[in-house]
mmCIF file of C-alpha atoms and ligand atoms in Angstrom:
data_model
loop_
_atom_site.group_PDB
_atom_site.id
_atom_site.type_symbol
_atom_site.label_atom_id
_atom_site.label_comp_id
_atom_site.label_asym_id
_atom_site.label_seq_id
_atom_site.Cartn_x
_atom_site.Cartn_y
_atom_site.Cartn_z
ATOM 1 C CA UNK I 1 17.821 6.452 8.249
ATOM 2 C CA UNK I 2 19.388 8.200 5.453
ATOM 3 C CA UNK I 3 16.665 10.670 3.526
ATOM 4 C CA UNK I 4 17.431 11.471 -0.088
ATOM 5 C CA UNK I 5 14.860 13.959 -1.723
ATOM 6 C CA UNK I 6 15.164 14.630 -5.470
ATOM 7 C CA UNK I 7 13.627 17.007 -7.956
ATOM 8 C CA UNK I 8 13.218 14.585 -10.166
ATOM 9 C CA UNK I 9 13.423 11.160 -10.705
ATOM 10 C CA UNK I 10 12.539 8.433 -12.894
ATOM 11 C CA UNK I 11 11.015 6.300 -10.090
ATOM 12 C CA UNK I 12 12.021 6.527 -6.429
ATOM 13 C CA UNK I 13 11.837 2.631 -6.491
ATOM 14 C CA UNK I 14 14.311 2.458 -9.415
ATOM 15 C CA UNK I 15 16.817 5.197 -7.586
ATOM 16 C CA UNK I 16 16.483 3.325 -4.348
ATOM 17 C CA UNK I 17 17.386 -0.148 -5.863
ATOM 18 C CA UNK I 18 20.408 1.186 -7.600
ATOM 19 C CA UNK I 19 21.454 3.254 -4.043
ATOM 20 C CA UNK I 20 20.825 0.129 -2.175
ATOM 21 C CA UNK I 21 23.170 -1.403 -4.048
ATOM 22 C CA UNK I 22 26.153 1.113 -3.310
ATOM 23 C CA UNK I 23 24.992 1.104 0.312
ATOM 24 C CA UNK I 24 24.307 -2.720 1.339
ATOM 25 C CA UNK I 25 22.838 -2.630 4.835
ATOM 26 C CA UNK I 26 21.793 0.732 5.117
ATOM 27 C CA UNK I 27 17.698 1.525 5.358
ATOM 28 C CA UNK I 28 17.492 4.533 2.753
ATOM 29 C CA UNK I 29 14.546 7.163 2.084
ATOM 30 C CA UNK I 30 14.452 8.351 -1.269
ATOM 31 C CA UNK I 31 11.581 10.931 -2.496
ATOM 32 C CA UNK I 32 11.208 13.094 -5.500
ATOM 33 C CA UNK I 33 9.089 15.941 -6.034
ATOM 34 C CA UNK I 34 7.984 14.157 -10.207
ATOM 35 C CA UNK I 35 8.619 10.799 -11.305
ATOM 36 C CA UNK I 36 9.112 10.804 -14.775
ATOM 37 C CA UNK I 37 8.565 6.383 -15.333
ATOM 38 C CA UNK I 38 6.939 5.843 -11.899
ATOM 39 C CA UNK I 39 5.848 2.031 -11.948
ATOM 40 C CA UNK I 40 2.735 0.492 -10.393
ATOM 41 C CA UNK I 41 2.107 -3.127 -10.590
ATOM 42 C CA UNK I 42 2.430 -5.821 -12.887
ATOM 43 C CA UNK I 43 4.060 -3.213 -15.128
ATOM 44 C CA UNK I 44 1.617 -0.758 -14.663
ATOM 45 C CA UNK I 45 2.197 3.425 -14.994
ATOM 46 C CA UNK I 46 1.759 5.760 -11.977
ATOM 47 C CA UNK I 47 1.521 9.504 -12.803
ATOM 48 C CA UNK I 48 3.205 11.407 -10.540
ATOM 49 C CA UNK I 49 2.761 14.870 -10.923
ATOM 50 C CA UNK I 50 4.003 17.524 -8.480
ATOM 51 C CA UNK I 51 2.553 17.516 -5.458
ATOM 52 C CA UNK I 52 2.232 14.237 -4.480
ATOM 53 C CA UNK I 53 4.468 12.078 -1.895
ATOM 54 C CA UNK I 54 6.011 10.124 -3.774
ATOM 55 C CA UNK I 55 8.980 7.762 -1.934
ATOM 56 C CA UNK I 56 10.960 4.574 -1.411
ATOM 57 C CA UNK I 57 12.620 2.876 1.394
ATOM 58 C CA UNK I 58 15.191 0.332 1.026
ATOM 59 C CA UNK I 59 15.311 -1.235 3.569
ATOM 60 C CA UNK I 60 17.934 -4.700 4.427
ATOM 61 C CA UNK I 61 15.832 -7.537 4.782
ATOM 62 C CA UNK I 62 16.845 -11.156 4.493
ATOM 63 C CA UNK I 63 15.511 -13.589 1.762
ATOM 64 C CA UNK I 64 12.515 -14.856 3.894
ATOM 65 C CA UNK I 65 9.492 -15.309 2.212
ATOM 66 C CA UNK I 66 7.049 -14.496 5.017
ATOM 67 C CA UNK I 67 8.860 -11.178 5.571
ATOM 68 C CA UNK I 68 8.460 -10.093 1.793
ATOM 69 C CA UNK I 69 4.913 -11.309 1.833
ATOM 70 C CA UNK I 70 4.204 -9.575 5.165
ATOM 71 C CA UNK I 71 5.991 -6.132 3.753
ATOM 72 C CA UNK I 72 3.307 -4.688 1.790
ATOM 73 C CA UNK I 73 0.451 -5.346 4.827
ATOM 74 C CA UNK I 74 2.984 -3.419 7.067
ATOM 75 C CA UNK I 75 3.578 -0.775 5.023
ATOM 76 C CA UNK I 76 -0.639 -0.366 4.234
ATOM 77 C CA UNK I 77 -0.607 -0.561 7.839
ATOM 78 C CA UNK I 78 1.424 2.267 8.491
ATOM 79 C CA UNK I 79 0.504 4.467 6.052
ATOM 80 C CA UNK I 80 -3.479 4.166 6.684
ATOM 81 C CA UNK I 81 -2.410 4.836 10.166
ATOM 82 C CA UNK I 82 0.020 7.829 9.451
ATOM 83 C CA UNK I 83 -2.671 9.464 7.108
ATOM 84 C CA UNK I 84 -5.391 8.810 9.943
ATOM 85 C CA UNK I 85 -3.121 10.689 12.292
ATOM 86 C CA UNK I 86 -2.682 13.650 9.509
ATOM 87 C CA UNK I 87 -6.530 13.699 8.965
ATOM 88 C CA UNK I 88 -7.456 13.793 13.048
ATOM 89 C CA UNK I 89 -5.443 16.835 13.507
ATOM 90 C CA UNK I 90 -6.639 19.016 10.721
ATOM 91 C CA UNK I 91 -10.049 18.854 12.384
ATOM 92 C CA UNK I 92 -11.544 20.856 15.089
ATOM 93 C CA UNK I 93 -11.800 18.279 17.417
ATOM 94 C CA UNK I 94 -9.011 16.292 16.592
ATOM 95 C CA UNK I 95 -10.838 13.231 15.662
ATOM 96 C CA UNK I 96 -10.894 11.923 11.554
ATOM 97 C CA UNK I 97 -14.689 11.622 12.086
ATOM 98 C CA UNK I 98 -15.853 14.689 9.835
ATOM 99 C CA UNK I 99 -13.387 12.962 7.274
ATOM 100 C CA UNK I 100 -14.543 10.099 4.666
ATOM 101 C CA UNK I 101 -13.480 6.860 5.906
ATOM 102 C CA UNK I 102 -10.069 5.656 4.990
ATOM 103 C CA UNK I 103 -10.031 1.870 3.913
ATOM 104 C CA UNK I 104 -7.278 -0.745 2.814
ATOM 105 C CA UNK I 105 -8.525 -2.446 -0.828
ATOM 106 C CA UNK I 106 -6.687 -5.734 -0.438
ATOM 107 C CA UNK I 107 -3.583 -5.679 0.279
ATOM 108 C CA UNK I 108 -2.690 -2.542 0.241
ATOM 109 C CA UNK I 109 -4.323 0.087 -1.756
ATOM 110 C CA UNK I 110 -5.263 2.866 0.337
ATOM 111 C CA UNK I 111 -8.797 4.528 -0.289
ATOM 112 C CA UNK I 112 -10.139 7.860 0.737
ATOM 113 C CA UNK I 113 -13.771 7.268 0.840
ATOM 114 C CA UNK I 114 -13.495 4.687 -1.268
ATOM 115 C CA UNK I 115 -11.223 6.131 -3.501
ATOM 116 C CA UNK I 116 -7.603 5.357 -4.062
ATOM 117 C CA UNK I 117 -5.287 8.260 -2.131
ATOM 118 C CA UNK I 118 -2.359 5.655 -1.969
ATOM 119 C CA UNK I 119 -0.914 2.826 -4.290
ATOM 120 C CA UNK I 120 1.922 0.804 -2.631
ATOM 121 C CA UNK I 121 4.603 -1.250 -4.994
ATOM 122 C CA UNK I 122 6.907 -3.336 -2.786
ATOM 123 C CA UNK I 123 9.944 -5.023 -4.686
ATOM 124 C CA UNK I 124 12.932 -7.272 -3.477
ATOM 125 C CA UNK I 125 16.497 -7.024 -4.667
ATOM 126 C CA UNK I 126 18.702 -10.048 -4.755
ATOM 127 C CA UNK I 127 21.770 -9.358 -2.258
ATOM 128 C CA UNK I 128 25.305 -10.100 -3.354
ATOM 129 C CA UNK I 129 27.535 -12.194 -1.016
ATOM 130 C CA UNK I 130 27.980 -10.505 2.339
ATOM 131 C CA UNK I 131 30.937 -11.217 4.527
ATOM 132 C CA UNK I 132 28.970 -9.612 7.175
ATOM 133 C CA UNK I 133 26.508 -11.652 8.264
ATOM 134 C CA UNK I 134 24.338 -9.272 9.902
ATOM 135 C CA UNK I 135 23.887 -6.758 7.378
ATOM 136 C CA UNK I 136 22.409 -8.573 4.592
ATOM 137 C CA UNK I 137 23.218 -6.994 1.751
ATOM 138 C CA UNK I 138 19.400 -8.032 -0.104
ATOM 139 C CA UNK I 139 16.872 -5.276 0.556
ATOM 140 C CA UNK I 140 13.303 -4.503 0.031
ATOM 141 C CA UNK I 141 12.605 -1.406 -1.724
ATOM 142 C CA UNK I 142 8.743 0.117 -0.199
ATOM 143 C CA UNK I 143 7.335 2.412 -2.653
ATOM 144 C CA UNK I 144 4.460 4.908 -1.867
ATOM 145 C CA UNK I 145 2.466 7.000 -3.788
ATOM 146 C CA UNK I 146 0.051 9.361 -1.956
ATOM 147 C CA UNK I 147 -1.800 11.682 -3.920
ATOM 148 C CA UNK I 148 -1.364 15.096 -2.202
ATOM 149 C CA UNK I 149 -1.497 18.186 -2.995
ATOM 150 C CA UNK I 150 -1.970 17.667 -6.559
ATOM 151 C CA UNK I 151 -5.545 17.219 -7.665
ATOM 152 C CA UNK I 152 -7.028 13.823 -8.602
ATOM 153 C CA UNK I 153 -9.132 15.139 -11.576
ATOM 154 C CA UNK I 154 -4.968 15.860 -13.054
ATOM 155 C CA UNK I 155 -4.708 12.027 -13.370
ATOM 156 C CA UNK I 156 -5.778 10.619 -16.555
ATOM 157 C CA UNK I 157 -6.863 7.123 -17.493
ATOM 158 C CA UNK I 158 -7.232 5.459 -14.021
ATOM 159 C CA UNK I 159 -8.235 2.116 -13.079
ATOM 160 C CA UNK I 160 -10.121 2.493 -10.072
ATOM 161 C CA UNK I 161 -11.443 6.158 -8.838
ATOM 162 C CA UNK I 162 -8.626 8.540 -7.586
ATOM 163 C CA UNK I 163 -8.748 11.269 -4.873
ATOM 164 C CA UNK I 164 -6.087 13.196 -3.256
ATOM 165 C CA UNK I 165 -5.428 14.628 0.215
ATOM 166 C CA UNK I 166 -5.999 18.301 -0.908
ATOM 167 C CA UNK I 167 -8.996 17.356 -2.665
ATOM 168 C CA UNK I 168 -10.520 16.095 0.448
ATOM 169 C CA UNK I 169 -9.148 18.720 3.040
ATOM 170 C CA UNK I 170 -9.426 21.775 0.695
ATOM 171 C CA UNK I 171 -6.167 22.638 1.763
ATOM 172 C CA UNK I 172 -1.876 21.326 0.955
ATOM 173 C CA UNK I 173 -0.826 19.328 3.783
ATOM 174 C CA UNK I 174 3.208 19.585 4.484
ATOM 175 C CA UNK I 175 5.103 16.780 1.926
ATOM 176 C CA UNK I 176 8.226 16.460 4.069
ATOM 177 C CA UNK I 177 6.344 15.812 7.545
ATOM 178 C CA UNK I 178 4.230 13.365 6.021
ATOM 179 C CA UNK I 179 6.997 11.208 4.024
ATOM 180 C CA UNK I 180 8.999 11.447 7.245
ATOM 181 C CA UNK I 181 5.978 10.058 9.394
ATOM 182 C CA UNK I 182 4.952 7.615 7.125
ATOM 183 C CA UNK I 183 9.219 6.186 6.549
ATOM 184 C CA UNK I 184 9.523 6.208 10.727
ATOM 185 C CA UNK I 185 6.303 4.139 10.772
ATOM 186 C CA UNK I 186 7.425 1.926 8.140
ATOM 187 C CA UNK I 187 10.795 1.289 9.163
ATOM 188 C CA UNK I 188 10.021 0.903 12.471
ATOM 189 C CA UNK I 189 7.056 -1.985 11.316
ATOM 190 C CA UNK I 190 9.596 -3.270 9.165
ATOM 191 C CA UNK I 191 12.172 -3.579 12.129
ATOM 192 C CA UNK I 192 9.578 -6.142 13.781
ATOM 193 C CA UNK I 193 8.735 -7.816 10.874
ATOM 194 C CA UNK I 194 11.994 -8.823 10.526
ATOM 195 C CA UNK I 195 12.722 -9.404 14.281
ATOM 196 C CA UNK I 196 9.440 -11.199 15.629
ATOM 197 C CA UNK I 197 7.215 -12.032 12.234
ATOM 198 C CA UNK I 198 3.868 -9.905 11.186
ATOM 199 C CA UNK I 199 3.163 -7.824 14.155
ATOM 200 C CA UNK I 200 -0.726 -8.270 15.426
ATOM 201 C CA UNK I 201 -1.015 -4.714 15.236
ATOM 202 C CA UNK I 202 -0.896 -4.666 11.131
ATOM 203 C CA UNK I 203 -3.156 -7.666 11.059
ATOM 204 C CA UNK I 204 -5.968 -5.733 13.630
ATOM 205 C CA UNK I 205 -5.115 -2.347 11.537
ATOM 206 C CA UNK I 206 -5.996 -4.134 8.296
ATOM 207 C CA UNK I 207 -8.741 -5.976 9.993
ATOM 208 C CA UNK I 208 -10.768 -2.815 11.001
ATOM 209 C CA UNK I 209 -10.098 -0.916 7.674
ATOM 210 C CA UNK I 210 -10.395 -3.690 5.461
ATOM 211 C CA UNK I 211 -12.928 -2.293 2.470
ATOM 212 C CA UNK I 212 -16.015 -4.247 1.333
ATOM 213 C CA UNK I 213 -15.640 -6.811 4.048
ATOM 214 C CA UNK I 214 -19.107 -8.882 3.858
ATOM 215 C CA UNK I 215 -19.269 -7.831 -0.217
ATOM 216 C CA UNK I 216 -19.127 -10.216 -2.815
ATOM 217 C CA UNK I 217 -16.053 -9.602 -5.238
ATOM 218 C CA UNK I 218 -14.124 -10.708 -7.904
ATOM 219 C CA UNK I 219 -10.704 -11.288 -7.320
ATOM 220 C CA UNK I 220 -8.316 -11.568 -9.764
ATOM 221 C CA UNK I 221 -4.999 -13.742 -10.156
ATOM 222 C CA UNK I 222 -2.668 -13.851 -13.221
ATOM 223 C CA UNK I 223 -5.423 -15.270 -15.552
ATOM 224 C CA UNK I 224 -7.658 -16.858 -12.832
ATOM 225 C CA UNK I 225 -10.734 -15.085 -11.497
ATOM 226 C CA UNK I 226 -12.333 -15.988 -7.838
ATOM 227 C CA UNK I 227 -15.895 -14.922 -7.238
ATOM 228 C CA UNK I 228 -16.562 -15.097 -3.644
ATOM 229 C CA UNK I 229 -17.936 -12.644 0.028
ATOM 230 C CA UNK I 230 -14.400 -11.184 1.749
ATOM 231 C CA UNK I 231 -14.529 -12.740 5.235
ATOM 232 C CA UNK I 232 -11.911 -11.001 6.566
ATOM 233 C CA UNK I 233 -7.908 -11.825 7.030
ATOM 234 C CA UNK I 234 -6.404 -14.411 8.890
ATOM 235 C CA UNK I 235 -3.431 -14.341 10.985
ATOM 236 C CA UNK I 236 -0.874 -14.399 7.775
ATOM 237 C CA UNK I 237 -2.689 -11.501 6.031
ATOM 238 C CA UNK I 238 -4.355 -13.564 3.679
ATOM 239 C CA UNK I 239 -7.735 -12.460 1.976
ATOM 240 C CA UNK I 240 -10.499 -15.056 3.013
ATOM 241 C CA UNK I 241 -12.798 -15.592 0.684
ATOM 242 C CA UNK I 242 -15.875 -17.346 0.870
ATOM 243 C CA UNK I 243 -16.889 -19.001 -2.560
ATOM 244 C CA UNK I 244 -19.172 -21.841 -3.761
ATOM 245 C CA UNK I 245 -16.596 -24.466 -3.048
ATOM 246 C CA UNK I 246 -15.636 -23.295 0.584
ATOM 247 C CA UNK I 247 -13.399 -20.841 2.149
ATOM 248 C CA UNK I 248 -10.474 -19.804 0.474
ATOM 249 C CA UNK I 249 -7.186 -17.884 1.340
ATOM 250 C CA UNK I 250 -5.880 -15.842 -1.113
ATOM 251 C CA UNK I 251 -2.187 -14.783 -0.979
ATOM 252 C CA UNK I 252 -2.503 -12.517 -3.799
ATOM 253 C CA UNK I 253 -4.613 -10.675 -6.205
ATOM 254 C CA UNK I 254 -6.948 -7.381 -6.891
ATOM 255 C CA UNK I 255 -9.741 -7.000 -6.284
ATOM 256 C CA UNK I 256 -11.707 -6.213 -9.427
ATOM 257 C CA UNK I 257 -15.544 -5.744 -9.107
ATOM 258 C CA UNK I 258 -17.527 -5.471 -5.705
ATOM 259 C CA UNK I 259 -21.432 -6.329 -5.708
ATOM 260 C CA UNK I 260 -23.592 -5.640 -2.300
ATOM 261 C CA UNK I 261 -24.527 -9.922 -1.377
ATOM 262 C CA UNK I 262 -27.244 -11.249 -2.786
ATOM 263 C CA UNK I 263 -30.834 -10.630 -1.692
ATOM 264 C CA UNK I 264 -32.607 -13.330 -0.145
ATOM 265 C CA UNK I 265 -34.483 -13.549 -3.206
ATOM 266 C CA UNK I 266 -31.664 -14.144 -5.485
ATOM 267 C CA UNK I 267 -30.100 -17.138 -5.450
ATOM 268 C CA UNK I 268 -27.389 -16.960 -2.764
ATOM 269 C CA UNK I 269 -23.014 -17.570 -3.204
ATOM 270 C CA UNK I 270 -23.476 -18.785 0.361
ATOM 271 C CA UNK I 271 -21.951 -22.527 0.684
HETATM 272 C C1 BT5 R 1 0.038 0.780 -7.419
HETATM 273 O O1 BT5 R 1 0.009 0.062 -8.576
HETATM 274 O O2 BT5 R 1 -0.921 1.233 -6.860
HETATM 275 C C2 BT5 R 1 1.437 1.038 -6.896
HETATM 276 C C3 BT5 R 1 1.852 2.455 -7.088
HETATM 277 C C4 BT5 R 1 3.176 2.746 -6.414
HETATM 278 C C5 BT5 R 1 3.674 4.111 -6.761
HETATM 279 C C6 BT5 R 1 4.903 4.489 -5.962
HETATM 280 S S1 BT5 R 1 5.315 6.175 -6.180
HETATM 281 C C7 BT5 R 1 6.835 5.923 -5.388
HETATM 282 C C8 BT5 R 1 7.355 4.577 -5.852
HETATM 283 N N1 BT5 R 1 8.118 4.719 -7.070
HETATM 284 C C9 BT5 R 1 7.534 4.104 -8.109
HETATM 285 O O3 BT5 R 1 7.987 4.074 -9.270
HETATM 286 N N2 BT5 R 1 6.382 3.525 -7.695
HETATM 287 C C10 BT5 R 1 6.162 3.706 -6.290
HETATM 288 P P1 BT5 R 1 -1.338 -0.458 -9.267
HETATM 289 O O4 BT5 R 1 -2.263 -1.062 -8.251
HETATM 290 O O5 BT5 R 1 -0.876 -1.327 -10.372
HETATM 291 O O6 BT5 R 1 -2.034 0.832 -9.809
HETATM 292 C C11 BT5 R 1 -1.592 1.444 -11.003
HETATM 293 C C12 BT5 R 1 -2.817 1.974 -11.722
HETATM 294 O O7 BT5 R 1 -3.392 3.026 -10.937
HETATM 295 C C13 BT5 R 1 -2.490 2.611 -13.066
HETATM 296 O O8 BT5 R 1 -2.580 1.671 -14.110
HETATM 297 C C14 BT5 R 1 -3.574 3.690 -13.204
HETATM 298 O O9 BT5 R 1 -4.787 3.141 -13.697
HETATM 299 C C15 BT5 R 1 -3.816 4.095 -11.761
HETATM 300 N N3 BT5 R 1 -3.027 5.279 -11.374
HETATM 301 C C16 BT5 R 1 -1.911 5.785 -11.953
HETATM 302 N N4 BT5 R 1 -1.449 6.840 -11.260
HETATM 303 C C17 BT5 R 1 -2.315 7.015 -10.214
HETATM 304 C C18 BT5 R 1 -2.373 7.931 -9.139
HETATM 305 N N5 BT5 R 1 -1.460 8.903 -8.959
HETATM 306 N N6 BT5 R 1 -3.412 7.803 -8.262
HETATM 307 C C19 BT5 R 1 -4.349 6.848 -8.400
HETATM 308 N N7 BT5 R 1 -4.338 5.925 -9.401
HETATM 309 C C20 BT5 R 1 -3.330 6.020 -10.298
#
């Protein structure tokens, strides 16, 4: 894997797209110290000061929708798992025990007890004609923001509540080990995603992290709005959601606003 690091950027998703373009087939790793434009969702802004990991990876996929579906549960996967490593070994006894818990919000913000230390953006570029077959020339482009070493009281205007590594440890943790863990973990989930479908390892990952499992939330979708208790996942990473008119899967949406369940003396969501 090819690893590009850049002072600055306007987003490491943007640079990676055009790069995978002059470099069909090849999984890249692009970082920058700032993004100037880094995007979040749905058109969203991410502030990216210095400090923070901020990368890409393009990485050749073929034009299969369960693999870009899957992509953004395998890269929560291996990120939450990557950090848990990082958070184990700064402590005594090498467990992440004395650390707050790390969660995935569905699908895959990362929280920090229960605050976002990771926002994921996954994006698919349309491949050109390839004359060889097995290097498809269409790519996914992974991008990761961890908040760092930078502070989370920096970031203005946010969403949902921010926290960064530093702010938790009380001490920088080293940029380039981390964005190399977390691309080796990625690519190498990507690798079986494309190879033998979702591995069972994301799915139990997301499954033991998943945040506010048993809480009633609001989930929204484009204009619609699902009040329901999370379940769980099932076996295609889908949020199940149990509402008044049965158990649904969700494919996609956020999370919005999480009550505790009802007390027995309120009238109950329970079908
Ligand atoms: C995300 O969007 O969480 C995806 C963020 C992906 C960022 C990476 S950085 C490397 C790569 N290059 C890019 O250009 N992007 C990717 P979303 O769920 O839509 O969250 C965006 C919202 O989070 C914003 O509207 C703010 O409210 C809030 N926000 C902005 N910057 C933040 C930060 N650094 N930490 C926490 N929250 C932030």
């Amino acid at each position: 894997m090819l690893h590009l690091h850049y002072t600055n950027l306007d987003s490491t998703n943007a640079a990676a797209k055009r790069l995978a373009a002059m470099n069909p087939g090849q999984m890249l790793l692009v970082s920058a110290r700032t993004q100037t434009a880094g995007r979040g969702r749905l058109g969203r802004t991410w502030q990216s000061p210095a400090g923070g990991a901020w990368f890409s990876l393009a990485t050749p996929a073929p034009e299969n929708a369960l693999v870009t579906q899957s992509a953004p549960l395998v890269v929560g996967a291996a990120v939450l798992e990557t950090l848990q490593e990082l958070l184990a070994a700064q402590t005594p006894n090498g467990t992440s025990a004395a650390s707050p818990a790390l969660s995935i919000k569905w699908p895959n913000d990362i929280l920090l007890g229960n605050r976002k230390v990771c926002g994921i953006l996954c994006e698919r570029t349309l491949g050109a004609a390839s004359a060889d077959e097995n290097r498809p020339s269409a790519a996914l482009i992974l991008g990761i923001g961890i908040n760092a070493n930078m502070s989370a009281v920096q970031l203005t205007d946010v969403r949902f509540p921010a926290v960064s590594l530093a702010d938790v440890l009380g001490h920088p943790v080293e940029l380039p080990r981390l964005i190399d863990a977390c691309g080796r973990r990625i690519a190498a989930g990507m690798e079986t995603l494309i190879a033998n479908g979702l591995p069972c390892s994301v799915l139990k990952t997301i499954k033991r992290h998943l945040a506010w499992k048993g809480c009633r939330v609001r989930l929204a979708q484009g204009n619609r709005e699902i009040d329901g208790i999370i379940m769980g996942i099932d076996a295609l990473g889908r949020l199940m959601l149990r509402t008044y008119d049965g158990v649904e899967m969700c494919n996609a949406g956020e999370v919005t606003t999480v009550r505790p369940v009802a007390a027995p003396s309120e009238e109950p969501l329970a079908v």
